[in-house]
Tab-separated table of C-alpha atoms in Angstrom:
chain	number	residue	atom	x	y	z
H	1	MET	CA	101.614	130.972	129.674
H	2	ASP	CA	98.585	133.213	129.249
H	3	SER	CA	95.424	131.107	129.209
H	4	ALA	CA	93.310	133.800	127.508
H	5	PRO	CA	92.013	132.758	124.075
H	6	HIS	CA	94.269	133.902	121.279
H	7	PRO	CA	92.391	136.341	119.003
H	8	ARG	CA	93.700	134.680	115.814
H	9	ARG	CA	93.417	131.101	117.053
H	10	HIS	CA	91.046	129.953	114.309
H	11	TRP	CA	93.352	131.297	111.588
H	12	ILE	CA	96.218	129.548	113.356
H	13	LEU	CA	94.252	126.293	113.440
H	14	ALA	CA	93.677	126.620	109.684
H	15	VAL	CA	97.401	127.162	109.052
H	16	MET	CA	98.436	124.232	111.222
H	17	SER	CA	95.815	121.988	109.603
H	18	LEU	CA	96.960	122.901	106.087
H	19	SER	CA	100.568	122.238	107.093
H	20	LEU	CA	99.616	118.824	108.438
H	21	LEU	CA	97.526	118.050	105.349
H	22	ALA	CA	100.504	118.694	103.082
H	23	ILE	CA	102.816	116.231	104.832
H	24	VAL	CA	100.181	113.508	105.338
H	25	LEU	CA	98.644	113.771	101.875
H	26	ASN	CA	102.043	113.373	100.236
H	27	ASN	CA	102.574	109.797	101.345
H	28	SER	CA	99.132	108.486	100.404
H	29	VAL	CA	99.186	110.287	97.041
H	30	LEU	CA	102.590	108.834	96.155
H	31	ASN	CA	101.316	105.235	96.251
H	32	VAL	CA	99.205	105.837	93.142
H	33	ALA	CA	102.239	107.166	91.228
H	34	ILE	CA	104.372	104.063	91.765
H	35	PRO	CA	103.547	102.308	88.447
H	36	GLN	CA	104.555	105.400	86.465
H	37	LEU	CA	107.726	105.819	88.525
H	38	ILE	CA	108.757	102.292	87.603
H	39	THR	CA	108.177	102.984	83.909
H	40	ASP	CA	109.570	106.518	83.612
H	41	LEU	CA	112.611	106.207	85.890
H	42	GLY	CA	113.347	102.541	85.263
H	43	ALA	CA	113.181	101.952	89.019
H	44	THR	CA	113.347	98.477	90.492
H	45	THR	CA	110.806	97.260	93.042
H	46	THR	CA	113.343	97.775	95.835
H	47	GLU	CA	114.143	101.310	94.664
H	48	VAL	CA	110.473	102.230	94.529
H	49	GLN	CA	109.976	100.880	98.036
H	50	TRP	CA	112.779	103.100	99.298
H	51	ILE	CA	111.453	106.133	97.454
H	52	ALA	CA	108.366	105.730	99.629
H	53	ASP	CA	110.124	104.616	102.818
H	54	VAL	CA	113.078	107.017	103.071
H	55	TYR	CA	110.561	109.772	103.882
H	56	SER	CA	109.238	107.793	106.867
H	57	LEU	CA	112.720	106.880	108.081
H	58	VAL	CA	113.988	110.474	108.179
H	59	PHE	CA	110.659	111.712	109.523
H	60	ALA	CA	110.494	109.203	112.400
H	61	GLY	CA	114.169	109.528	113.244
H	62	LEU	CA	114.089	113.288	113.773
H	63	LEU	CA	110.692	113.795	115.452
H	64	LEU	CA	111.881	113.809	119.070
H	65	ALA	CA	114.809	116.110	118.388
H	66	ALA	CA	112.612	118.437	116.311
H	67	GLY	CA	110.049	118.808	119.090
H	68	ALA	CA	112.684	119.639	121.691
H	69	VAL	CA	114.483	122.112	119.410
H	70	ALA	CA	111.235	123.946	118.634
H	71	ASP	CA	110.378	124.246	122.340
H	72	ARG	CA	113.735	125.796	123.079
H	73	PHE	CA	114.294	128.044	120.087
H	74	GLY	CA	110.888	128.938	118.641
H	75	ARG	CA	107.894	126.861	117.565
H	76	LYS	CA	106.767	129.194	114.784
H	77	ARG	CA	110.290	129.528	113.400
H	78	TYR	CA	110.909	125.794	113.195
H	79	THR	CA	107.409	124.734	112.147
H	80	LEU	CA	107.185	127.183	109.247
H	81	GLY	CA	110.865	126.640	108.458
H	82	GLY	CA	110.210	122.907	108.281
H	83	LEU	CA	107.308	123.581	105.938
H	84	ALA	CA	109.619	125.606	103.678
H	85	VAL	CA	112.141	122.729	103.639
H	86	PHE	CA	109.316	120.336	102.804
H	87	GLY	CA	108.335	122.610	99.910
H	88	LEU	CA	111.933	122.708	98.669
H	89	GLY	CA	112.048	118.911	98.741
H	90	SER	CA	108.819	118.824	96.759
H	91	VAL	CA	110.345	121.042	94.060
H	92	LEU	CA	113.417	118.809	93.878
H	93	ALA	CA	111.214	115.708	93.664
H	94	ALA	CA	109.016	117.129	90.914
H	95	PHE	CA	112.039	117.840	88.725
H	96	SER	CA	113.980	114.653	89.486
H	97	ASP	CA	115.060	112.676	86.442
H	98	GLY	CA	116.555	109.703	88.247
H	99	VAL	CA	116.070	107.454	91.245
H	100	THR	CA	118.996	108.937	93.218
H	101	GLU	CA	117.702	112.500	92.864
H	102	LEU	CA	114.223	111.435	93.933
H	103	LEU	CA	115.559	109.577	96.959
H	104	VAL	CA	117.461	112.681	98.079
H	105	ALA	CA	114.395	114.859	97.516
H	106	ARG	CA	112.213	112.526	99.573
H	107	ALA	CA	114.759	112.604	102.399
H	108	VAL	CA	114.668	116.426	102.336
H	109	MET	CA	110.879	116.272	102.511
H	110	GLY	CA	111.111	113.960	105.516
H	111	LEU	CA	113.495	116.380	107.223
H	112	GLY	CA	111.014	119.223	106.798
H	113	ALA	CA	108.038	117.122	107.867
H	114	ALA	CA	109.799	116.121	111.100
H	115	PHE	CA	109.714	119.769	112.215
H	116	VAL	CA	106.218	120.475	110.889
H	117	MET	CA	104.159	117.715	112.492
H	118	PRO	CA	105.017	118.178	116.206
H	119	GLY	CA	104.967	121.935	115.726
H	120	THR	CA	101.411	121.919	114.419
H	121	LEU	CA	100.103	120.146	117.504
H	122	SER	CA	102.140	122.095	120.069
H	123	ILE	CA	101.088	125.443	118.555
H	124	ILE	CA	97.426	124.378	118.597
H	125	ALA	CA	97.799	123.401	122.271
H	126	GLN	CA	99.512	126.756	122.877
H	127	VAL	CA	96.671	128.942	121.562
H	128	PHE	CA	93.607	126.865	122.519
H	129	HIS	CA	92.598	126.310	126.127
H	130	GLY	CA	89.802	124.746	128.141
H	131	PRO	CA	87.006	122.995	126.221
H	132	GLU	CA	88.255	124.500	122.944
H	133	ARG	CA	91.527	122.544	123.064
H	134	PRO	CA	90.150	119.002	122.509
H	135	ARG	CA	87.883	120.341	119.771
H	136	ALA	CA	90.835	121.938	117.999
H	137	ILE	CA	92.814	118.710	118.385
H	138	ALA	CA	89.838	116.854	116.898
H	139	VAL	CA	90.065	119.073	113.805
H	140	TRP	CA	93.812	118.351	113.651
H	141	GLY	CA	93.154	114.603	113.822
H	142	GLY	CA	90.370	114.806	111.261
H	143	VAL	CA	92.658	116.575	108.797
H	144	SER	CA	95.268	113.850	109.311
H	145	ALA	CA	92.752	111.116	108.490
H	146	LEU	CA	91.431	113.157	105.567
H	147	GLY	CA	94.909	113.319	104.052
H	148	VAL	CA	95.317	109.545	104.316
H	149	ALA	CA	91.877	108.743	102.917
H	150	ILE	CA	91.655	111.190	99.992
H	151	GLY	CA	95.235	110.615	98.877
H	152	PRO	CA	94.369	107.768	96.485
H	153	VAL	CA	91.567	109.827	94.922
H	154	VAL	CA	93.707	112.933	94.443
H	155	GLY	CA	96.616	110.810	93.257
H	156	GLY	CA	94.480	108.960	90.733
H	157	LEU	CA	93.207	112.211	89.252
H	158	LEU	CA	96.634	113.877	89.108
H	159	VAL	CA	98.708	110.966	87.858
H	160	GLY	CA	96.164	110.045	85.199
H	161	SER	CA	96.133	113.596	83.816
H	162	PHE	CA	99.578	115.057	84.498
H	163	GLY	CA	102.004	112.264	85.365
H	164	TRP	CA	103.838	111.241	88.550
H	165	ALA	CA	105.612	114.580	89.082
H	166	SER	CA	102.244	116.261	89.675
H	167	VAL	CA	101.895	114.610	93.096
H	168	PHE	CA	104.878	116.712	94.222
H	169	VAL	CA	103.867	119.873	92.344
H	170	LEU	CA	100.609	119.717	94.339
H	171	ASN	CA	102.555	120.552	97.504
H	172	ILE	CA	104.080	123.760	96.175
H	173	PRO	CA	101.025	126.104	96.108
H	174	LEU	CA	99.791	124.554	99.348
H	175	VAL	CA	103.113	125.352	101.041
H	176	VAL	CA	103.309	128.885	99.620
H	177	VAL	CA	99.783	129.837	100.745
H	178	THR	CA	100.228	128.271	104.171
H	179	LEU	CA	103.556	130.043	104.737
H	180	ALA	CA	102.091	133.400	103.746
H	181	ILE	CA	99.161	133.080	106.162
H	182	GLY	CA	101.319	131.525	108.883
H	183	LEU	CA	103.918	134.293	108.870
H	184	ALA	CA	101.131	136.839	109.389
H	185	THR	CA	99.059	135.041	112.020
H	186	VAL	CA	101.038	132.502	114.046
H	187	PRO	CA	102.677	133.848	117.237
H	188	GLU	CA	106.244	132.947	118.111
H	189	TRP	CA	106.929	131.140	121.355
H	190	ARG	CA	110.038	129.756	122.979
H	191	ASP	CA	111.251	128.795	126.431
H	192	PRO	CA	113.248	131.715	127.900
H	193	ALA	CA	115.254	129.149	129.891
H	194	ALA	CA	116.363	127.419	126.688
H	195	THR	CA	119.116	124.888	127.303
H	196	PRO	CA	121.644	123.356	124.908
H	197	VAL	CA	120.289	120.660	122.633
H	198	ASP	CA	121.247	117.180	123.822
H	199	VAL	CA	123.046	116.069	120.651
H	200	PRO	CA	124.062	112.579	121.890
H	201	GLY	CA	120.507	111.967	123.047
H	202	ALA	CA	119.136	113.149	119.716
H	203	LEU	CA	121.483	110.808	117.813
H	204	LEU	CA	120.572	107.809	119.994
H	205	GLY	CA	116.862	108.562	119.610
H	206	ALA	CA	117.237	108.889	115.851
H	207	VAL	CA	119.091	105.571	115.575
H	208	ALA	CA	116.494	103.773	117.703
H	209	SER	CA	113.569	105.218	115.740
H	210	CYS	CA	115.118	104.658	112.298
H	211	ALA	CA	116.208	101.103	113.095
H	212	LEU	CA	112.762	100.206	114.410
H	213	VAL	CA	110.950	101.701	111.420
H	214	PHE	CA	113.408	99.955	109.069
H	215	ALA	CA	112.701	96.591	110.734
H	216	ILE	CA	108.950	97.144	110.518
H	217	ILE	CA	109.155	98.120	106.844
H	218	GLU	CA	111.361	95.172	105.851
H	219	ALA	CA	109.714	92.460	107.974
H	220	PRO	CA	106.773	91.629	105.652
H	221	ALA	CA	109.069	90.966	102.672
H	222	GLN	CA	112.153	89.524	104.379
H	223	GLY	CA	110.623	87.939	107.475
H	224	TRP	CA	111.033	88.861	111.136
H	225	ALA	CA	113.814	86.274	111.516
H	226	SER	CA	115.911	87.561	108.594
H	227	ALA	CA	119.368	88.994	109.284
H	228	PRO	CA	118.559	92.622	108.274
H	229	VAL	CA	115.397	92.707	110.400
H	230	LEU	CA	116.972	91.014	113.420
H	231	GLY	CA	120.014	93.289	113.120
H	232	SER	CA	117.752	96.330	113.054
H	233	LEU	CA	115.827	95.134	116.104
H	234	VAL	CA	119.101	94.602	117.986
H	235	ALA	CA	120.202	98.117	116.985
H	236	THR	CA	116.830	99.447	118.168
H	237	ALA	CA	117.222	97.786	121.556
H	238	ALA	CA	120.830	98.924	121.994
H	239	ALA	CA	120.123	102.530	120.977
H	240	GLY	CA	116.932	102.539	123.048
H	241	VAL	CA	118.790	101.474	126.187
H	242	GLY	CA	121.500	104.023	125.466
H	243	PHE	CA	118.848	106.700	124.969
H	244	ALA	CA	117.176	105.871	128.296
H	245	VAL	CA	120.513	105.969	130.138
H	246	ARG	CA	121.404	109.248	128.476
H	247	MET	CA	118.040	110.808	129.393
H	248	ARG	CA	118.591	109.889	133.045
H	249	ARG	CA	122.155	111.212	133.236
H	250	ALA	CA	122.164	114.226	130.911
H	251	GLU	CA	122.106	117.662	132.508
H	252	HIS	CA	119.594	118.857	129.892
H	253	PRO	CA	117.860	115.702	128.585
H	254	LEU	CA	116.007	115.721	125.297
H	255	ILE	CA	112.844	114.406	126.970
H	256	ASP	CA	111.737	114.055	130.571
H	257	LEU	CA	111.510	110.325	131.303
H	258	ARG	CA	109.213	110.962	134.259
H	259	VAL	CA	106.367	111.230	131.767
H	260	LEU	CA	106.803	107.551	130.880
H	261	GLY	CA	105.797	106.597	134.405
H	262	SER	CA	102.400	108.224	133.995
H	263	LYS	CA	99.478	105.814	133.495
H	264	THR	CA	97.694	108.573	131.606
H	265	PHE	CA	100.576	108.985	129.183
H	266	LEU	CA	100.908	105.226	128.727
H	267	GLY	CA	97.207	104.681	128.095
H	268	ALA	CA	96.919	107.665	125.753
H	269	SER	CA	100.042	106.812	123.751
H	270	VAL	CA	98.998	103.179	123.295
H	271	GLY	CA	95.502	104.320	122.326
H	272	ASN	CA	96.880	106.695	119.702
H	273	LEU	CA	99.269	104.069	118.360
H	274	LEU	CA	96.545	101.446	118.024
H	275	VAL	CA	93.835	103.618	116.482
H	276	VAL	CA	96.334	104.590	113.759
H	277	PHE	CA	97.443	100.940	113.583
H	278	GLY	CA	93.853	99.941	112.787
H	279	LEU	CA	93.363	102.633	110.154
H	280	ALA	CA	96.656	101.800	108.424
H	281	ALA	CA	95.965	98.053	108.429
H	282	THR	CA	92.508	98.601	106.963
H	283	LEU	CA	93.616	100.919	104.168
H	284	PHE	CA	96.568	98.677	103.299
H	285	VAL	CA	94.349	95.638	102.757
H	286	LEU	CA	91.520	97.565	101.103
H	287	ALA	CA	93.809	98.896	98.392
H	288	GLN	CA	94.155	95.313	97.201
H	289	GLN	CA	90.740	93.966	98.159
H	290	LEU	CA	88.716	96.561	96.248
H	291	GLN	CA	90.783	96.213	93.074
H	292	PHE	CA	91.598	92.500	93.030
H	293	ALA	CA	88.539	90.976	94.717
H	294	PHE	CA	85.792	93.463	93.821
H	295	GLY	CA	87.112	94.596	90.426
H	296	PHE	CA	87.383	98.328	91.204
H	297	SER	CA	89.666	100.556	89.141
H	298	PRO	CA	92.409	102.487	91.031
H	299	LEU	CA	90.277	105.643	91.000
H	300	GLU	CA	87.144	103.730	92.037
H	301	SER	CA	89.036	102.110	94.901
H	302	GLY	CA	90.205	105.550	96.053
H	303	LEU	CA	86.621	106.800	96.005
H	304	GLY	CA	85.532	103.633	97.745
H	305	VAL	CA	87.818	104.388	100.695
H	306	ALA	CA	86.741	108.056	100.924
H	307	PRO	CA	83.802	107.383	103.339
H	308	THR	CA	86.421	106.802	106.034
H	309	ALA	CA	87.451	110.455	105.776
H	310	VAL	CA	83.844	111.669	105.881
H	311	ALA	CA	83.110	109.547	108.955
H	312	THR	CA	86.284	110.747	110.648
H	313	ILE	CA	85.489	114.410	110.086
H	314	LEU	CA	81.921	114.048	111.357
H	315	ALA	CA	83.016	111.996	114.366
H	316	SER	CA	85.816	114.453	115.150
H	317	GLY	CA	83.168	117.144	115.537
H	318	LEU	CA	81.457	114.969	118.140
H	319	ALA	CA	84.649	114.033	120.000
H	320	GLY	CA	84.411	117.034	122.347
H	321	PRO	CA	80.778	116.500	123.416
H	322	VAL	CA	81.314	112.743	123.707
H	323	THR	CA	84.371	113.273	125.921
H	324	ASP	CA	82.523	115.870	128.021
H	325	ARG	CA	79.696	113.420	128.592
H	326	LEU	CA	81.540	110.109	128.983
H	327	GLY	CA	84.979	111.214	130.111
H	328	THR	CA	88.370	110.557	128.550
H	329	ARG	CA	88.566	106.889	129.528
H	330	LEU	CA	85.251	105.845	127.972
H	331	ALA	CA	85.611	108.109	124.917
H	332	VAL	CA	88.976	106.592	123.924
H	333	ALA	CA	87.819	103.042	124.692
H	334	LEU	CA	84.582	103.553	122.745
H	335	GLY	CA	86.457	104.862	119.718
H	336	LEU	CA	88.900	101.944	119.726
H	337	ALA	CA	86.107	99.393	120.137
H	338	CYS	CA	84.158	101.003	117.273
H	339	SER	CA	87.228	100.840	115.028
H	340	ALA	CA	87.797	97.199	115.980
H	341	ALA	CA	84.200	96.348	115.061
H	342	GLY	CA	84.592	98.103	111.713
H	343	ILE	CA	87.829	96.271	110.918
H	344	LEU	CA	86.201	92.939	111.747
H	345	THR	CA	83.263	93.780	109.465
H	346	ILE	CA	85.616	94.513	106.568
H	347	ALA	CA	87.622	91.364	107.313
H	348	TRP	CA	84.850	89.031	106.232
H	349	ALA	CA	82.899	91.288	103.858
H	350	ASP	CA	81.594	89.665	100.679
H	351	GLY	CA	80.434	92.892	99.041
H	352	TYR	CA	81.079	96.631	99.096
H	353	GLY	CA	77.991	97.301	101.238
H	354	GLN	CA	79.623	95.551	104.185
H	355	VAL	CA	82.945	97.229	103.435
H	356	LEU	CA	81.186	100.610	103.506
H	357	ALA	CA	79.653	99.891	106.910
H	358	GLY	CA	83.051	98.834	108.224
H	359	LEU	CA	84.778	101.925	106.822
H	360	ILE	CA	82.244	104.208	108.510
H	361	ALA	CA	82.823	102.446	111.840
H	362	VAL	CA	86.628	102.649	111.475
H	363	GLY	CA	86.489	106.353	110.609
H	364	ALA	CA	84.036	107.128	113.408
H	365	GLY	CA	86.190	105.301	115.939
H	366	PHE	CA	89.297	107.138	114.753
H	367	GLY	CA	87.556	110.497	114.984
H	368	VAL	CA	86.104	109.923	118.450
H	369	SER	CA	89.241	108.513	120.103
H	370	LEU	CA	92.121	110.502	118.615
H	371	ALA	CA	91.343	113.904	120.148
H	372	PRO	CA	90.814	112.811	123.787
H	373	ALA	CA	93.832	110.469	123.627
H	374	THR	CA	96.034	113.250	122.225
H	375	ASP	CA	94.708	115.738	124.762
H	376	ALA	CA	95.467	113.231	127.531
H	377	MET	CA	99.073	112.910	126.331
H	378	LEU	CA	99.521	116.676	126.307
H	379	SER	CA	98.061	116.902	129.815
H	380	THR	CA	100.954	114.896	131.255
H	381	VAL	CA	103.560	117.602	130.575
H	382	PRO	CA	103.741	121.325	131.283
H	383	ASP	CA	102.867	123.652	128.439
H	384	GLU	CA	106.490	124.741	128.019
H	385	ARG	CA	107.329	121.182	126.949
H	386	GLY	CA	104.459	120.896	124.500
H	387	GLY	CA	106.795	120.337	121.567
H	388	MET	CA	108.341	117.339	123.303
H	389	ALA	CA	104.904	115.859	124.060
H	390	SER	CA	103.713	116.538	120.525
H	391	ALA	CA	106.790	114.845	119.077
H	392	MET	CA	106.267	111.806	121.298
H	393	ASN	CA	102.621	111.672	120.236
H	394	ASP	CA	103.584	111.906	116.559
H	395	THR	CA	106.241	109.220	116.994
H	396	MET	CA	103.622	106.849	118.404
H	397	GLN	CA	101.327	107.567	115.467
H	398	GLU	CA	104.119	107.042	112.949
H	399	LEU	CA	104.996	103.719	114.576
H	400	GLY	CA	101.316	102.793	114.643
H	401	TYR	CA	101.026	103.388	110.916
H	402	ALA	CA	104.157	101.397	110.142
H	403	LEU	CA	103.139	98.556	112.466
H	404	GLY	CA	99.640	98.374	111.008
H	405	VAL	CA	101.014	97.801	107.515
H	406	ALA	CA	103.797	95.491	108.695
H	407	VAL	CA	101.786	93.210	110.990
H	408	VAL	CA	98.836	92.780	108.652
H	409	GLY	CA	101.185	92.596	105.673
H	410	THR	CA	103.155	89.812	107.328
H	411	VAL	CA	100.047	87.801	108.241
H	412	PHE	CA	98.569	88.342	104.787
H	413	HIS	CA	101.790	87.411	102.978
H	414	ARG	CA	102.342	84.244	105.014
H	415	LEU	CA	98.774	82.992	104.636
H	416	TYR	CA	98.403	83.816	100.948
H	417	THR	CA	101.751	82.484	99.753
H	418	GLY	CA	101.590	79.506	102.115
H	419	SER	CA	98.264	78.406	100.648
H	420	LEU	CA	99.705	78.526	97.124
H	421	ALA	CA	103.146	77.062	97.861
H	422	ASP	CA	102.838	74.476	95.062
H	423	LEU	CA	101.990	77.074	92.390
H	424	PRO	CA	104.435	79.161	90.286
H	425	GLU	CA	105.791	82.399	91.750
H	426	GLN	CA	103.577	84.491	89.470
H	427	ALA	CA	100.485	83.149	91.241
H	428	ARG	CA	101.972	83.683	94.695
H	429	LEU	CA	102.940	87.304	94.085
H	430	SER	CA	99.402	88.643	93.690
H	431	LEU	CA	95.828	87.717	92.911
H	432	ALA	CA	96.162	89.509	89.569
H	433	GLY	CA	99.202	87.383	88.710
H	434	ALA	CA	97.295	84.215	89.589
H	435	ALA	CA	94.383	85.239	87.362
H	436	GLN	CA	96.733	85.951	84.462
H	437	LEU	CA	98.485	82.601	84.890
H	438	SER	CA	95.136	80.818	85.122
H	439	GLN	CA	94.061	82.316	81.809
H	440	GLN	CA	97.386	81.604	80.092
H	441	ASP	CA	97.473	77.946	81.145
H	442	GLY	CA	93.751	77.324	80.804
H	443	ARG	CA	93.498	76.273	84.449
H	444	PRO	CA	90.545	77.956	86.188
H	445	ASP	CA	91.432	76.118	89.396
H	446	ILE	CA	94.462	78.389	89.862
H	447	ALA	CA	92.324	81.534	89.882
H	448	ALA	CA	89.755	79.891	92.185
H	449	ARG	CA	92.409	78.751	94.674
H	450	ALA	CA	94.096	82.147	94.636
H	451	ALA	CA	90.791	83.970	95.209
H	452	ALA	CA	89.980	81.707	98.173
H	453	ALA	CA	93.481	82.148	99.605
H	454	PHE	CA	93.249	85.924	99.155
H	455	SER	CA	89.882	86.081	100.936
H	456	ASP	CA	91.147	83.975	103.838
H	457	ALA	CA	94.337	86.018	104.129
H	458	VAL	CA	92.391	89.306	104.185
H	459	GLY	CA	89.953	87.933	106.727
H	460	LEU	CA	92.517	86.532	109.124
H	461	GLY	CA	94.933	89.463	108.733
H	462	LEU	CA	92.249	92.023	109.570
H	463	THR	CA	90.860	89.817	112.350
H	464	VAL	CA	94.285	89.992	113.994
H	465	ALA	CA	94.241	93.781	113.567
H	466	ALA	CA	90.745	94.013	115.064
H	467	ALA	CA	91.814	91.946	118.081
H	468	VAL	CA	94.834	94.183	118.688
H	469	VAL	CA	92.729	97.357	118.478
H	470	PHE	CA	90.075	95.907	120.806
H	471	ALA	CA	92.825	95.035	123.294
H	472	GLY	CA	93.745	98.723	123.123
H	473	ALA	CA	90.198	99.615	124.181
H	474	LEU	CA	90.544	97.399	127.266
H	475	PHE	CA	93.944	98.947	128.016
H	476	ALA	CA	92.446	102.440	127.816
H	477	LEU	CA	89.783	101.443	130.349
H	478	ALA	CA	92.503	100.232	132.706
H	479	THR	CA	94.866	103.201	132.438
H	480	LEU	CA	93.146	106.461	131.473
H	481	PRO	CA	91.420	108.776	133.956
H	482	THR	CA	87.790	109.711	133.627
H	483	ARG	CA	88.675	113.402	133.690
H	484	LEU	CA	91.982	115.090	132.918
H	485	PRO	CA	93.719	117.248	135.528
H	486	GLY	CA	93.849	120.987	135.128
H	487	ARG	CA	96.412	122.134	132.603
H	488	GLY	CA	98.714	125.072	132.453
H	489	PRO	CA	102.407	125.863	132.776
H	490	SER	CA	103.976	123.205	134.945
H	491	ALA	CA	100.608	121.710	135.905
H	492	ARG	CA	102.278	118.322	135.528
H	493	LEU	CA	105.930	117.346	135.807
H	494	PRO	CA	107.103	120.852	136.757
H	495	ALA	CA	110.540	122.041	135.866
H	496	PRO	CA	111.903	123.294	139.202
H	497	ASP	CA	113.489	126.716	139.466
H	498	GLN	CA	112.709	127.532	135.836
H	499	PRO	CA	111.112	130.851	134.818
H	500	GLN	CA	107.754	130.700	133.141
H	501	PRO	CA	107.824	130.675	129.335
H	502	VAL	CA	106.785	133.801	127.542
H	503	ALA	CA	106.020	134.791	124.000
H	504	ALA	CA	109.196	135.391	122.063
H	505	PRO	CA	109.740	138.902	120.758
């Protein structure tokens, strides 16, 4: 692959960033629309949960296959095509008049997103080289965090003024503009030695990913020992073993398992998983803490979380210089340790000032660590397999997000409900329910006990998250190299006797 800078690389970075923003923003915006969905569509709590979760299930299940398909048959074609499918799903969602239609629309959106996300990263890695590559990846990571953090703000403004359908209408002009610029600026690329897609491997990978994400989603509500969760974990293990066997025996495997033996890949993938884990855990708890404990409105709570995005963007701009100075190992470890310190600060905060300091630390740690960790993952594979590496990176991030919510949600749920086991269900469901019951029954002790239980649950749940993220910092120190090896076609894990990839006509 030609290592000369692409003349339109900054336009391409803008297109890829806008594509990523659309698919990330959608999930965080949707959370604000849930109350209206319940009212307007008559959806049950379970149905609403699946309206949110079916997107993640389809998305996670198809990531690996999508990355491999794009490598073999055209990254531009499948990335922009995925964006078009995502836009179609958004149109269907905006005009849905029932739960079933909305579920189908969300699944279509997940299908499109599965092809967009790995494509954005592999195309960025394709057109940026040398010191510019980690800086471009830092922009990519900053946009991802921005979408997560500003979602509640954008959602609050849209839903309050235009209703729940507006969160899907928002995607349509974004998709149209991005497609128009992308068709004109993004180069096509494919592997001239394209091999048949490993369909059995893709199916096994999809089953393993979907079953694992399902278990993670359901565990906080049903418990890790419940039949559905245990069944899903068994299915994950069985499909995972089958996938590994298939990858070793297939003539044209979906992914090259040799990459899993790389300490660099292992350290980078765990680092990426855990930095997203920390961000997800923090935002999940803050959504409740700011509203229930500090009395913020939904819009105020969205604005209250926004400093995370600002810190991430600023820190992402420093990720390149920090990595140049300290090296990959210390940059990733420093970012994870900073995030862990921020999470711990939020865990025991008794006012928004401390929360703000913690949010800045979490965002800064995310911004500093994500780019060098992602660049390290990409360095373990040849450029012609960039889609595969990007898909694996995105899968780790998706699992990190799901795990962050699930682990902290489980700890929080157990501690909060366990402390109030002798009170009516209304009090155990939420702090707001406890306050309402306390007022109805004239028992201020109920509200006081619930507030104390809530504070302890937040503190201990986020302390667990901080410990996990800090352990990731130590793991990065033990596994990542100080400097990455030179990159280029087949610089790592070469594909023997294969012609070099070229730009597709």
